[in-house]
């Protein structure tokens, strides 16, 4: 094990021991240093002041060997450093730094073919420039390290959040399918009950029919029996009873023998059953043309379970710091990218007194607070402090004849228009005109606890019949 250099230093000259000697007090000194101290007439240890014997102190051979080995290594290092300061090709001092090849050179290298057309600077200046450049690189790497640590920390949070998000999403899926199951189960029960009711009605009708037929059979049997008996009587008796017997036979009228319509109307119950049930379910199922993306919502925005409404809360939710999320302002976008064609959706504003609605470019910054203006990628209508404004540059105040409770947003990407309309009477509020070159997203902002709600649309089913 190597000793620290301070343990190999003479306490008198403060240099590496040269020919060290050992006193009885265990302190060591260079022989010549100890002699100089004792030449003053005081023969004692320069460190602990303990009196030394008159005999010459012995050499500390072990310490001497270690010190000589250390000096040898230091001399070799000095020689190696000296070699590094000289050009390996020409042996000259390296005084210049080639700015092209990024390496030190000597004055002979300066005029060689390899470096003749290059730019140079003195080594002293190059050292300062290189240190500055390395310091800048160090700062960039340190920033990257801090960013990586932040991402690493965020990743751990996101892993936990993903599990929570997956569990909540599965719960909502089960809830919605449970509603569908309940509707189907109710429809199944109703249709089975209808078959059961028809069965009971048909059976009751058949019982009445059988009872009626039984009575008619009995009556007809008795009449036949009377006639047969009359045919056996004497001629005069037959003639006397003929009128009564004939009237009885002719007065017998059979009931209805129509047996149609007595069976279960199977076709009524099974014809296009799945389609009819599906069409009926459409009356209970909402379709919204725009669905909010919870991964973009500011932590203070609360979204509904079906992702069609939002409101502001002063208590932020626990959500990860992912790049898609708006971090500075209470904003959220929908998940439907709009890159061509015509699109529209209606938003119920209700009692909300602080909102912005419209569209935003896909690339708008999520981690900086910027004005919702067209030059920043926003085309929006604003309602704040009781006033409507189109967010142009500068904003355009709008005067409306009445306060709309709903706002229809209409985008025609190909024509380059974003229009805002009062759907109650289709009154135009404002229209932006712009040549769009980037994908757009439906955009929402609010700092009100009253919700903004995307209205569902009625779904129409059209059958295509072959001619």
Short mmCIF file of C-alpha atoms in Angstrom, two decimals:
data_model
loop_
_atom_site.label_atom_id
_atom_site.label_comp_id
_atom_site.label_asym_id
_atom_site.label_seq_id
_atom_site.Cartn_x
_atom_site.Cartn_y
_atom_site.Cartn_z
CA UNK A 1 0.00 0.00 0.00
CA UNK A 2 1.43 3.39 -1.00
CA UNK A 3 1.87 6.08 1.66
CA UNK A 4 0.54 9.64 1.30
CA UNK A 5 3.24 12.05 0.19
CA UNK A 6 2.91 14.08 3.41
CA UNK A 7 4.05 11.02 5.38
CA UNK A 8 7.27 11.01 3.31
CA UNK A 9 8.08 14.67 3.96
CA UNK A 10 10.80 15.93 6.26
CA UNK A 11 9.33 18.17 8.99
CA UNK A 12 12.33 20.52 8.71
CA UNK A 13 12.72 21.15 4.97
CA UNK A 14 9.17 20.09 4.10
CA UNK A 15 10.48 18.08 1.14
CA UNK A 16 10.80 14.39 0.36
CA UNK A 17 13.31 12.75 2.69
CA UNK A 18 16.92 12.56 1.46
CA UNK A 19 19.07 10.02 3.36
CA UNK A 20 16.60 9.92 6.30
CA UNK A 21 17.75 9.06 9.83
CA UNK A 22 15.66 7.75 12.74
CA UNK A 23 15.82 9.16 16.27
CA UNK A 24 15.03 7.16 19.37
CA UNK A 25 11.77 9.12 19.70
CA UNK A 26 10.70 7.55 16.35
CA UNK A 27 10.86 10.85 14.40
CA UNK A 28 12.73 10.88 11.09
CA UNK A 29 14.61 13.74 9.40
CA UNK A 30 16.92 14.25 6.45
CA UNK A 31 20.47 13.66 7.71
CA UNK A 32 21.62 17.07 6.55
CA UNK A 33 18.54 18.82 7.99
CA UNK A 34 19.13 17.25 11.40
CA UNK A 35 22.82 18.21 11.28
CA UNK A 36 21.93 21.86 10.62
CA UNK A 37 19.58 21.85 13.61
CA UNK A 38 22.18 20.32 15.88
CA UNK A 39 24.92 22.72 14.67
CA UNK A 40 23.15 25.38 16.75
CA UNK A 41 24.39 23.56 19.85
CA UNK A 42 21.07 22.03 20.97
CA UNK A 43 21.08 18.26 20.44
CA UNK A 44 17.41 17.38 20.66
CA UNK A 45 14.55 16.23 18.39
CA UNK A 46 13.32 19.25 16.39
CA UNK A 47 9.75 17.96 16.76
CA UNK A 48 9.24 16.67 20.30
CA UNK A 49 12.35 18.34 21.89
CA UNK A 50 13.47 15.07 23.40
CA UNK A 51 17.22 14.93 24.03
CA UNK A 52 19.09 12.82 21.53
CA UNK A 53 22.12 10.60 22.29
CA UNK A 54 25.59 11.81 21.29
CA UNK A 55 26.04 8.93 18.86
CA UNK A 56 25.09 9.41 15.23
CA UNK A 57 21.50 8.41 14.51
CA UNK A 58 21.05 5.34 12.31
CA UNK A 59 19.76 5.55 8.74
CA UNK A 60 16.06 4.78 8.17
CA UNK A 61 16.62 2.40 5.25
CA UNK A 62 12.97 1.44 4.81
CA UNK A 63 11.93 5.09 4.58
CA UNK A 64 14.86 5.83 2.30
CA UNK A 65 13.81 3.11 -0.17
CA UNK A 66 10.23 4.35 -0.26
CA UNK A 67 11.31 7.98 -0.80
CA UNK A 68 13.72 7.06 -3.57
CA UNK A 69 10.98 5.05 -5.31
CA UNK A 70 8.63 8.04 -5.02
CA UNK A 71 11.24 10.43 -6.45
CA UNK A 72 11.86 8.02 -9.31
CA UNK A 73 8.15 7.93 -10.19
CA UNK A 74 7.91 11.74 -9.98
CA UNK A 75 10.92 12.17 -12.24
CA UNK A 76 9.43 9.75 -14.76
CA UNK A 77 6.13 11.65 -14.71
CA UNK A 78 7.95 14.94 -15.18
CA UNK A 79 9.85 13.49 -18.13
CA UNK A 80 6.63 12.12 -19.63
CA UNK A 81 4.97 15.52 -19.18
CA UNK A 82 7.96 17.17 -20.80
CA UNK A 83 7.67 14.75 -23.71
CA UNK A 84 4.01 15.63 -24.09
CA UNK A 85 4.93 19.30 -24.35
CA UNK A 86 7.17 18.54 -27.35
CA UNK A 87 6.14 17.58 -30.87
CA UNK A 88 6.47 13.83 -31.44
CA UNK A 89 7.49 14.45 -35.08
CA UNK A 90 9.91 17.36 -34.76
CA UNK A 91 10.83 17.48 -31.08
CA UNK A 92 9.93 21.18 -30.94
CA UNK A 93 7.85 22.80 -28.21
CA UNK A 94 4.08 22.64 -28.86
CA UNK A 95 3.25 26.33 -28.94
CA UNK A 96 0.31 26.45 -31.37
CA UNK A 97 -3.17 24.89 -31.52
CA UNK A 98 -4.64 23.94 -34.90
CA UNK A 99 -8.23 25.16 -35.00
CA UNK A 100 -9.10 22.79 -37.85
CA UNK A 101 -7.66 19.53 -36.53
CA UNK A 102 -8.22 20.50 -32.88
CA UNK A 103 -4.72 19.46 -31.75
CA UNK A 104 -1.53 21.18 -30.50
CA UNK A 105 1.34 21.59 -33.06
CA UNK A 106 4.85 23.04 -33.18
CA UNK A 107 6.16 25.84 -35.43
CA UNK A 108 7.56 23.26 -37.86
CA UNK A 109 4.13 21.56 -38.16
CA UNK A 110 2.71 25.00 -38.93
CA UNK A 111 4.45 25.05 -42.31
CA UNK A 112 3.95 21.37 -43.14
CA UNK A 113 1.53 20.26 -45.84
CA UNK A 114 -0.78 18.80 -43.21
CA UNK A 115 -1.44 22.15 -41.45
CA UNK A 116 -0.19 24.80 -43.91
CA UNK A 117 -3.63 26.16 -44.86
CA UNK A 118 -5.16 25.84 -41.39
CA UNK A 119 -5.89 28.49 -38.79
CA UNK A 120 -4.02 28.55 -35.48
CA UNK A 121 -4.01 30.17 -32.11
CA UNK A 122 -1.39 30.27 -29.31
CA UNK A 123 -1.63 27.39 -26.87
CA UNK A 124 -2.37 29.78 -24.01
CA UNK A 125 -5.37 31.25 -25.84
CA UNK A 126 -6.48 27.82 -27.05
CA UNK A 127 -6.49 26.50 -23.48
CA UNK A 128 -8.87 29.29 -22.41
CA UNK A 129 -11.11 28.78 -25.45
CA UNK A 130 -11.17 25.01 -24.99
CA UNK A 131 -11.96 25.40 -21.29
CA UNK A 132 -14.83 27.74 -22.15
CA UNK A 133 -16.12 25.29 -24.75
CA UNK A 134 -15.81 22.36 -22.36
CA UNK A 135 -17.49 24.39 -19.62
CA UNK A 136 -20.38 25.06 -22.02
CA UNK A 137 -20.54 21.36 -22.94
CA UNK A 138 -20.44 20.50 -19.25
CA UNK A 139 -23.33 22.86 -18.57
CA UNK A 140 -25.35 21.31 -21.41
CA UNK A 141 -24.63 17.80 -20.18
CA UNK A 142 -25.51 18.76 -16.62
CA UNK A 143 -28.78 20.24 -17.89
CA UNK A 144 -29.44 17.02 -19.79
CA UNK A 145 -28.69 15.04 -16.65
CA UNK A 146 -31.13 17.14 -14.64
CA UNK A 147 -33.72 16.72 -17.40
CA UNK A 148 -33.15 12.96 -17.44
CA UNK A 149 -33.52 12.83 -13.66
CA UNK A 150 -36.75 14.82 -13.95
CA UNK A 151 -38.01 12.46 -16.66
CA UNK A 152 -36.95 9.49 -14.54
CA UNK A 153 -38.92 10.86 -11.60
CA UNK A 154 -41.90 11.65 -13.83
CA UNK A 155 -41.72 8.15 -15.33
CA UNK A 156 -42.10 6.61 -11.89
CA UNK A 157 -45.13 8.82 -11.23
CA UNK A 158 -46.56 7.99 -14.65
CA UNK A 159 -46.22 4.26 -14.05
CA UNK A 160 -48.39 4.58 -10.95
CA UNK A 161 -50.81 6.88 -12.77
CA UNK A 162 -51.10 4.48 -15.72
CA UNK A 163 -52.24 1.71 -13.37
CA UNK A 164 -54.79 4.05 -11.79
CA UNK A 165 -55.87 5.32 -15.22
CA UNK A 166 -56.30 1.77 -16.56
CA UNK A 167 -58.36 0.74 -13.54
CA UNK A 168 -60.63 3.79 -13.82
CA UNK A 169 -61.04 3.30 -17.59
CA UNK A 170 -61.98 -0.35 -17.08
CA UNK A 171 -64.50 0.68 -14.42
CA UNK A 172 -66.14 3.17 -16.79
CA UNK A 173 -66.21 0.60 -19.61
CA UNK A 174 -67.91 -1.89 -17.31
CA UNK A 175 -70.37 0.79 -16.22
CA UNK A 176 -71.34 1.65 -19.80
CA UNK A 177 -71.65 -1.99 -20.82
CA UNK A 178 -73.73 -2.60 -17.71
CA UNK A 179 -76.13 0.08 -18.94
CA UNK A 180 -76.25 -1.62 -22.34
CA UNK A 181 -76.80 -4.98 -20.67
CA UNK A 182 -79.64 -3.52 -18.60
CA UNK A 183 -81.30 -2.06 -21.71
CA UNK A 184 -80.95 -5.35 -23.60
CA UNK A 185 -82.12 -7.32 -20.60
CA UNK A 186 -85.18 -5.09 -20.24
CA UNK A 187 -85.94 -5.34 -23.95
CA UNK A 188 -85.55 -9.12 -23.79
CA UNK A 189 -87.91 -9.30 -20.82
CA UNK A 190 -90.49 -7.11 -22.58
CA UNK A 191 -90.41 -9.21 -25.74
CA UNK A 192 -90.59 -12.50 -23.87
CA UNK A 193 -93.52 -11.10 -21.88
CA UNK A 194 -95.25 -10.09 -25.14
CA UNK A 195 -94.91 -13.67 -26.45
CA UNK A 196 -96.19 -15.02 -23.12
CA UNK A 197 -99.16 -12.64 -23.18
CA UNK A 198 -100.05 -13.61 -26.75
CA UNK A 199 -99.72 -17.27 -25.79
CA UNK A 200 -102.17 -16.80 -22.91
CA UNK A 201 -104.60 -14.85 -25.13
CA UNK A 202 -104.43 -17.49 -27.88
CA UNK A 203 -104.93 -20.36 -25.43
CA UNK A 204 -107.87 -18.55 -23.79
CA UNK A 205 -109.38 -18.03 -27.25
CA UNK A 206 -108.90 -21.69 -28.10
CA UNK A 207 -110.62 -22.70 -24.85
CA UNK A 208 -113.61 -20.52 -25.73
CA UNK A 209 -113.65 -21.99 -29.23
CA UNK A 210 -113.50 -25.56 -27.92
CA UNK A 211 -116.32 -24.82 -25.46
CA UNK A 212 -118.44 -23.34 -28.23
CA UNK A 213 -117.77 -26.34 -30.50
CA UNK A 214 -118.64 -28.77 -27.70
CA UNK A 215 -122.01 -27.07 -27.17
CA UNK A 216 -122.73 -27.16 -30.89
CA UNK A 217 -121.78 -30.85 -31.13
CA UNK A 218 -124.09 -31.70 -28.21
CA UNK A 219 -127.00 -29.75 -29.72
CA UNK A 220 -126.49 -31.24 -33.17
CA UNK A 221 -126.21 -34.75 -31.70
CA UNK A 222 -129.54 -34.32 -29.87
CA UNK A 223 -131.24 -33.07 -33.06
CA UNK A 224 -129.91 -36.01 -35.05
CA UNK A 225 -131.15 -38.36 -32.33
CA UNK A 226 -134.66 -36.79 -32.45
CA UNK A 227 -134.84 -37.15 -36.23
CA UNK A 228 -133.69 -40.75 -36.04
CA UNK A 229 -136.39 -41.48 -33.46
CA UNK A 230 -139.07 -39.80 -35.64
CA UNK A 231 -138.04 -41.92 -38.58
CA UNK A 232 -138.85 -45.00 -36.50
CA UNK A 233 -142.37 -43.76 -35.55
CA UNK A 234 -145.67 -44.66 -37.29
CA UNK A 235 -146.44 -42.67 -40.39
CA UNK A 236 -149.18 -40.65 -38.75
CA UNK A 237 -147.04 -39.84 -35.72
CA UNK A 238 -144.17 -38.76 -38.02
CA UNK A 239 -146.57 -36.48 -39.92
CA UNK A 240 -147.93 -34.99 -36.75
CA UNK A 241 -144.40 -34.21 -35.44
CA UNK A 242 -142.91 -33.36 -38.84
CA UNK A 243 -143.26 -29.59 -38.59
CA UNK A 244 -141.64 -29.39 -35.15
CA UNK A 245 -138.88 -31.78 -36.10
CA UNK A 246 -138.22 -29.99 -39.41
CA UNK A 247 -138.17 -26.56 -37.74
CA UNK A 248 -135.69 -27.88 -35.17
CA UNK A 249 -133.34 -29.26 -37.83
CA UNK A 250 -133.49 -26.10 -39.91
CA UNK A 251 -133.08 -23.79 -36.94
CA UNK A 252 -129.67 -25.24 -36.05
CA UNK A 253 -126.91 -22.83 -37.17
CA UNK A 254 -123.27 -23.79 -36.94
CA UNK A 255 -120.84 -21.37 -35.34
CA UNK A 256 -117.88 -19.87 -37.24
CA UNK A 257 -115.57 -22.53 -38.62
CA UNK A 258 -112.80 -20.00 -39.40
CA UNK A 259 -109.63 -21.33 -37.70
CA UNK A 260 -107.19 -18.71 -39.07
CA UNK A 261 -105.24 -16.39 -36.80
CA UNK A 262 -105.28 -18.76 -33.87
CA UNK A 263 -101.52 -19.47 -33.83
CA UNK A 264 -98.75 -17.34 -32.31
CA UNK A 265 -97.68 -14.55 -34.68
CA UNK A 266 -94.03 -15.68 -34.70
CA UNK A 267 -93.09 -13.32 -37.52
CA UNK A 268 -94.22 -10.31 -35.49
CA UNK A 269 -91.84 -11.28 -32.69
CA UNK A 270 -88.81 -12.36 -34.73
CA UNK A 271 -88.87 -10.24 -37.89
CA UNK A 272 -85.60 -8.17 -37.95
CA UNK A 273 -85.43 -8.57 -34.20
CA UNK A 274 -81.80 -7.53 -33.81
CA UNK A 275 -82.23 -4.52 -36.08
CA UNK A 276 -85.42 -3.35 -34.38
CA UNK A 277 -83.81 -3.66 -30.94
CA UNK A 278 -80.69 -1.81 -32.14
CA UNK A 279 -82.83 0.94 -33.68
CA UNK A 280 -84.78 1.24 -30.44
CA UNK A 281 -81.56 1.44 -28.42
CA UNK A 282 -80.45 4.42 -30.51
CA UNK A 283 -83.06 6.48 -28.65
CA UNK A 284 -81.14 5.83 -25.42
CA UNK A 285 -77.57 6.19 -26.74
CA UNK A 286 -75.78 9.53 -27.17
CA UNK A 287 -73.28 10.30 -29.90
CA UNK A 288 -71.00 13.31 -29.52
CA UNK A 289 -68.91 14.47 -32.50
CA UNK A 290 -66.15 15.72 -30.19
CA UNK A 291 -64.61 13.87 -27.24
CA UNK A 292 -62.20 15.53 -24.81
CA UNK A 293 -58.68 14.13 -24.37
CA UNK A 294 -57.99 13.81 -20.61
CA UNK A 295 -54.24 13.45 -21.24
CA UNK A 296 -54.17 17.10 -22.41
CA UNK A 297 -56.35 18.58 -19.62
CA UNK A 298 -54.83 21.09 -17.18
CA UNK A 299 -54.79 19.62 -13.62
CA UNK A 300 -57.46 22.10 -12.51
CA UNK A 301 -59.96 20.95 -15.13
CA UNK A 302 -62.42 18.22 -14.14
CA UNK A 303 -63.80 16.14 -17.03
CA UNK A 304 -66.96 14.04 -16.92
CA UNK A 305 -66.77 10.26 -17.09
CA UNK A 306 -67.97 10.24 -20.71
CA UNK A 307 -65.41 12.98 -21.60
CA UNK A 308 -68.04 15.41 -22.95
CA UNK A 309 -68.06 18.14 -20.28
CA UNK A 310 -65.52 20.11 -18.25
CA UNK A 311 -65.42 22.57 -15.37
CA UNK A 312 -62.76 24.33 -13.30
CA UNK A 313 -61.68 23.33 -9.78
CA UNK A 314 -59.32 25.26 -7.49
CA UNK A 315 -58.06 21.93 -6.16
CA UNK A 316 -55.79 20.45 -8.87
CA UNK A 317 -55.97 16.74 -9.54
CA UNK A 318 -52.98 14.40 -9.29
CA UNK A 319 -51.86 13.80 -12.84
CA UNK A 320 -48.42 13.29 -14.42
CA UNK A 321 -46.42 16.06 -16.07
CA UNK A 322 -46.69 14.51 -19.55
CA UNK A 323 -45.74 16.57 -22.66
CA UNK A 324 -49.30 16.58 -24.11
CA UNK A 325 -50.79 18.27 -21.04
CA UNK A 326 -51.49 22.01 -20.77
CA UNK A 327 -49.47 23.10 -17.73
CA UNK A 328 -49.93 26.89 -17.54
CA UNK A 329 -53.61 27.57 -18.26
CA UNK A 330 -56.95 25.79 -17.75
CA UNK A 331 -57.12 24.39 -21.27
CA UNK A 332 -57.94 21.07 -22.94
CA UNK A 333 -58.30 19.86 -26.52
CA UNK A 334 -60.35 17.08 -28.06
CA UNK A 335 -58.80 13.90 -29.37
CA UNK A 336 -60.19 14.19 -32.93
CA UNK A 337 -57.61 15.63 -35.38
CA UNK A 338 -59.20 17.86 -38.00
CA UNK A 339 -57.14 18.01 -41.18
CA UNK A 340 -59.70 18.30 -43.98
CA UNK A 341 -63.41 18.55 -44.69
CA UNK A 342 -66.22 20.16 -42.69
CA UNK A 343 -66.86 19.63 -38.97
CA UNK A 344 -69.26 21.07 -36.40
CA UNK A 345 -70.16 20.64 -32.77
CA UNK A 346 -72.40 22.43 -30.27
CA UNK A 347 -71.25 23.43 -26.78
CA UNK A 348 -73.72 24.25 -24.03
CA UNK A 349 -72.28 27.18 -22.05
CA UNK A 350 -75.23 27.57 -19.67
CA UNK A 351 -74.28 29.63 -16.61
CA UNK A 352 -70.55 29.59 -17.36
CA UNK A 353 -69.27 33.20 -17.43
CA UNK A 354 -65.61 32.59 -18.32
CA UNK A 355 -64.78 30.49 -21.39
CA UNK A 356 -63.01 30.25 -24.74
CA UNK A 357 -64.16 27.92 -27.52
CA UNK A 358 -62.84 27.16 -30.98
CA UNK A 359 -59.95 25.32 -32.58
CA UNK A 360 -56.18 25.24 -31.98
CA UNK A 361 -53.22 24.00 -33.98
CA UNK A 362 -51.79 20.64 -32.99
CA UNK A 363 -48.37 22.24 -32.30
CA UNK A 364 -49.45 24.98 -29.87
CA UNK A 365 -47.15 25.05 -26.80
CA UNK A 366 -48.47 23.12 -23.81
CA UNK A 367 -45.94 24.37 -21.23
CA UNK A 368 -46.17 28.13 -21.89
CA UNK A 369 -48.96 30.65 -21.41
CA UNK A 370 -49.62 32.43 -24.71
CA UNK A 371 -52.48 34.52 -26.05
CA UNK A 372 -55.22 32.63 -27.89
CA UNK A 373 -54.72 34.53 -31.16
CA UNK A 374 -54.54 33.36 -34.79
CA UNK A 375 -50.80 34.14 -35.02
CA UNK A 376 -50.27 31.69 -32.14
CA UNK A 377 -52.44 28.97 -33.68
CA UNK A 378 -55.80 29.72 -31.98
CA UNK A 379 -59.14 30.67 -33.57
CA UNK A 380 -61.54 31.19 -30.65
CA UNK A 381 -64.58 33.00 -29.32
CA UNK A 382 -64.29 34.39 -25.77
CA UNK A 383 -66.90 35.28 -23.15
CA UNK A 384 -65.58 37.05 -20.05
CA UNK A 385 -66.80 39.84 -17.77
CA UNK A 386 -70.18 39.71 -19.53
CA UNK A 387 -68.69 40.54 -22.94
CA UNK A 388 -68.25 38.50 -26.12
CA UNK A 389 -65.02 38.91 -28.08
CA UNK A 390 -63.61 37.26 -31.15
CA UNK A 391 -59.97 36.59 -30.28
CA UNK A 392 -58.45 38.33 -33.29
CA UNK A 393 -55.35 40.57 -33.04
CA UNK A 394 -56.39 42.75 -31.27
CA UNK A 395 -59.65 41.16 -29.97
CA UNK A 396 -62.87 42.22 -31.68
CA UNK A 397 -65.76 43.15 -29.30
CA UNK A 398 -69.11 41.62 -30.35
CA UNK A 399 -72.62 42.89 -29.63
CA UNK A 400 -75.29 40.18 -29.55
CA UNK A 401 -79.04 40.76 -29.39
CA UNK A 402 -79.43 38.03 -26.77
CA UNK A 403 -77.33 35.79 -24.60
CA UNK A 404 -76.95 32.37 -26.29
CA UNK A 405 -76.97 29.31 -24.05
CA UNK A 406 -75.26 27.22 -26.71
CA UNK A 407 -72.52 27.92 -29.24
CA UNK A 408 -72.11 25.98 -32.48
CA UNK A 409 -68.54 25.79 -33.81
CA UNK A 410 -68.27 25.16 -37.55
CA UNK A 411 -64.95 24.40 -39.23
CA UNK A 412 -64.49 24.18 -42.99
CA UNK A 413 -60.82 23.26 -43.23
CA UNK A 414 -60.62 23.32 -47.02
CA UNK A 415 -62.32 26.72 -47.31
CA UNK A 416 -60.32 28.05 -44.37
CA UNK A 417 -63.18 29.24 -42.14
CA UNK A 418 -64.03 28.88 -38.46
CA UNK A 419 -67.55 30.13 -37.70
CA UNK A 420 -69.46 30.58 -34.45
CA UNK A 421 -73.28 30.37 -34.57
CA UNK A 422 -76.19 30.58 -32.11
CA UNK A 423 -77.92 27.24 -32.85
CA UNK A 424 -81.24 28.45 -31.39
CA UNK A 425 -81.93 30.51 -34.55
CA UNK A 426 -78.74 29.93 -36.59
CA UNK A 427 -77.63 33.53 -36.03
CA UNK A 428 -74.02 34.06 -37.15
CA UNK A 429 -71.78 35.41 -34.37
CA UNK A 430 -68.33 35.64 -36.00
CA UNK A 431 -66.24 33.96 -38.72
CA UNK A 432 -62.44 33.64 -38.93
CA UNK A 433 -60.82 33.26 -42.34
CA UNK A 434 -57.40 31.64 -42.60
CA UNK A 435 -55.42 29.29 -44.84
CA UNK A 436 -54.83 26.28 -42.65
CA UNK A 437 -51.63 24.28 -43.14
CA UNK A 438 -51.59 22.27 -39.91
CA UNK A 439 -53.85 19.76 -38.20
CA UNK A 440 -56.39 21.41 -35.88
CA UNK A 441 -58.02 20.24 -32.64
CA UNK A 442 -61.26 21.38 -30.94
CA UNK A 443 -60.18 23.71 -28.12
CA UNK A 444 -61.76 24.56 -24.73
CA UNK A 445 -60.80 26.89 -21.86
CA UNK A 446 -62.65 27.81 -18.68
CA UNK A 447 -62.03 29.07 -15.16
CA UNK A 448 -65.61 28.61 -14.04
CA UNK A 449 -67.06 25.89 -11.82
CA UNK A 450 -70.09 25.81 -14.15
CA UNK A 451 -69.58 23.16 -16.81
CA UNK A 452 -69.16 23.48 -20.55
CA UNK A 453 -70.93 20.51 -22.16
CA UNK A 454 -70.56 19.13 -25.68
CA UNK A 455 -74.08 18.38 -26.90
CA UNK A 456 -74.95 14.94 -28.30
CA UNK A 457 -76.28 14.59 -31.83
CA UNK A 458 -79.25 12.56 -33.05
CA UNK A 459 -78.24 9.49 -35.02
CA UNK A 460 -80.37 8.69 -38.05
CA UNK A 461 -80.42 5.16 -39.49
CA UNK A 462 -80.91 4.93 -43.26
CA UNK A 463 -81.56 1.65 -45.05
CA UNK A 464 -80.12 1.17 -48.55
CA UNK A 465 -82.52 -0.99 -50.53
CA UNK A 466 -81.52 -2.79 -53.71
CA UNK A 467 -83.53 -1.73 -56.77
#
